[in-house]
Amino acid sequence: EQYFRRLLMIPDGTAAGKQLLLNGVLMPRSLAWTLAEATGMAHARRPDLAAAVAHLKAAQFALRVARSDYLPKIEAYTSYGTRSSYFDESHRLEGWSGGAAVRWNIFDGLETRGRIRAQRAGQRIAEVRLEELGFQINSQLRELYAEAEQWRSSMDAQRVAADLAGRALAQARRMQELGQAGLEQVLQAELTSRRAQLGLLDSIFNYNSIVAQIEFAVGGRIESSPSVRP
C-alpha cells in the first residue's frame, strides 16, 4: 500500500486510520511507440533538453558579440538645427547636418582576446552539457525498453502459468465432486492458482511502472496507443 501511495503521490493515511482502497481490474498499459519514436519525442518534448539548447544558442551569440570587438565601429549621425554663419555672426543658417566616424580599438591590451576565450569556453561547456543530456536520455530509454520487454515476456509466461493453474483447480474440484480427490488436493490446487495469479499481477504492475517511467523520460503521457495483447 505504501508503494502505491508513493507511486500515485497520495499522502500517507495510516496515521488517520484510512486505508487505500483500489477498485477495478489491473491491466497492462499500452506501449505502441518504438524506441526510435520515443527517443525522437523525448528530444522534442523534454523541457530540460530545450533549456540546454537555448543555453547553447545564448553562448554562441555571446561568442559572436565578443568577436565583433575585433571589427571597426562605424558611427553616423544626422541633425537639424540653426547656427550662426562663420562669416557673418548676425546671419543665421538653418538646415540639416550629418557626418560619420570610424573607431577601431586595436590596442586593447588583449582584452578582446580574453573575452573571446572565455566565451568560447562557455560555448564548449554548453555543448558538452547538451551532448551529455542527449546521451543520458538515449541511454535511459534503451534501458527502460529492455526492461519493458523483459516484463512483457514475464507477463506472457505468468499468464500461461495462471491459465494452467486455473485448469488444474477446476479439474481438482471436479475430481472432488466425483470422490476421486480429497479436500487437501483441492486446497493445494487453489493455493497454486492464487500464487500464479499474484505472479501475473506482479508482472503487470512492474510492466506498467516501466511504461510510466518511459512516459516521464519522454516528457508526456503516451496517447492513442493500441491495447496490449490479452
CSV table of N, CA and C in Angstrom, one decimal, residues 56 58-67 70 112-128:
chain,number,residue,atom,x,y,z
A,56,LEU,N,22.9,26.9,-25.2
A,56,LEU,CA,23.9,26.8,-26.2
A,56,LEU,C,23.8,28.0,-27.2
A,58,ALA,N,22.5,30.9,-26.6
A,58,ALA,CA,22.9,32.1,-25.9
A,58,ALA,C,24.4,32.2,-25.9
A,59,ALA,N,25.1,31.1,-25.6
A,59,ALA,CA,26.6,31.1,-25.6
A,59,ALA,C,27.2,31.4,-27.0
A,60,GLN,N,26.5,30.8,-28.0
A,60,GLN,CA,27.0,31.1,-29.4
A,60,GLN,C,26.8,32.6,-29.7
A,61,PHE,N,25.7,33.2,-29.3
A,61,PHE,CA,25.5,34.6,-29.6
A,61,PHE,C,26.5,35.5,-28.8
A,62,ALA,N,26.8,35.1,-27.5
A,62,ALA,CA,27.8,35.8,-26.8
A,62,ALA,C,29.2,35.7,-27.4
A,63,LEU,N,29.5,34.6,-28.0
A,63,LEU,CA,30.8,34.5,-28.7
A,63,LEU,C,30.9,35.4,-29.9
A,64,ARG,N,29.8,35.5,-30.6
A,64,ARG,CA,29.8,36.4,-31.8
A,64,ARG,C,29.9,37.8,-31.4
A,65,VAL,N,29.3,38.2,-30.3
A,65,VAL,CA,29.4,39.5,-29.8
A,65,VAL,C,30.8,39.8,-29.4
A,66,ALA,N,31.5,38.9,-28.7
A,66,ALA,CA,32.9,39.1,-28.3
A,66,ALA,C,33.8,39.2,-29.5
A,67,ARG,N,33.6,38.5,-30.6
A,67,ARG,CA,34.4,38.5,-31.8
A,67,ARG,C,34.2,39.8,-32.5
A,70,TYR,N,36.7,42.9,-32.6
A,70,TYR,CA,37.9,43.0,-33.5
A,70,TYR,C,37.6,43.9,-34.7
A,112,THR,N,40.1,41.9,-25.7
A,112,THR,CA,39.2,41.2,-26.6
A,112,THR,C,39.5,39.8,-26.7
A,113,ARG,N,40.8,39.4,-26.8
A,113,ARG,CA,41.2,38.0,-26.9
A,113,ARG,C,40.8,37.2,-25.7
A,114,GLY,N,40.9,37.9,-24.5
A,114,GLY,CA,40.5,37.2,-23.3
A,114,GLY,C,39.0,37.0,-23.3
A,115,ARG,N,38.2,38.0,-23.7
A,115,ARG,CA,36.7,37.8,-23.7
A,115,ARG,C,36.3,36.7,-24.7
A,116,ILE,N,37.0,36.6,-25.8
A,116,ILE,CA,36.7,35.5,-26.8
A,116,ILE,C,37.0,34.2,-26.2
A,117,ARG,N,38.1,34.0,-25.6
A,117,ARG,CA,38.5,32.8,-25.0
A,117,ARG,C,37.5,32.3,-23.9
A,118,ALA,N,37.0,33.3,-23.1
A,118,ALA,CA,36.1,33.0,-22.1
A,118,ALA,C,34.7,32.6,-22.7
A,119,GLN,N,34.3,33.3,-23.7
A,119,GLN,CA,33.0,32.9,-24.3
A,119,GLN,C,33.1,31.6,-25.1
A,120,ARG,N,34.3,31.3,-25.7
A,120,ARG,CA,34.5,30.1,-26.4
A,120,ARG,C,34.4,28.9,-25.4
A,121,ALA,N,35.0,29.1,-24.2
A,121,ALA,CA,34.9,28.1,-23.1
A,121,ALA,C,33.4,27.9,-22.7
A,122,GLY,N,32.7,29.0,-22.5
A,122,GLY,CA,31.3,28.9,-22.2
A,122,GLY,C,30.5,28.1,-23.2
A,123,GLN,N,30.8,28.4,-24.5
A,123,GLN,CA,30.1,27.7,-25.5
A,123,GLN,C,30.4,26.2,-25.5
A,124,ARG,N,31.7,25.9,-25.2
A,124,ARG,CA,32.0,24.4,-25.2
A,124,ARG,C,31.3,23.7,-24.0
A,125,ILE,N,31.2,24.4,-22.9
A,125,ILE,CA,30.6,23.8,-21.7
A,125,ILE,C,29.1,23.6,-22.1
A,126,ALA,N,28.5,24.5,-22.8
A,126,ALA,CA,27.1,24.3,-23.1
A,126,ALA,C,26.9,23.2,-24.1
A,127,GLU,N,27.9,23.0,-25.1
A,127,GLU,CA,27.8,21.9,-26.0
A,127,GLU,C,28.0,20.6,-25.3
A,128,VAL,N,28.9,20.5,-24.3
A,128,VAL,CA,29.1,19.2,-23.6
A,128,VAL,C,27.8,18.9,-22.8
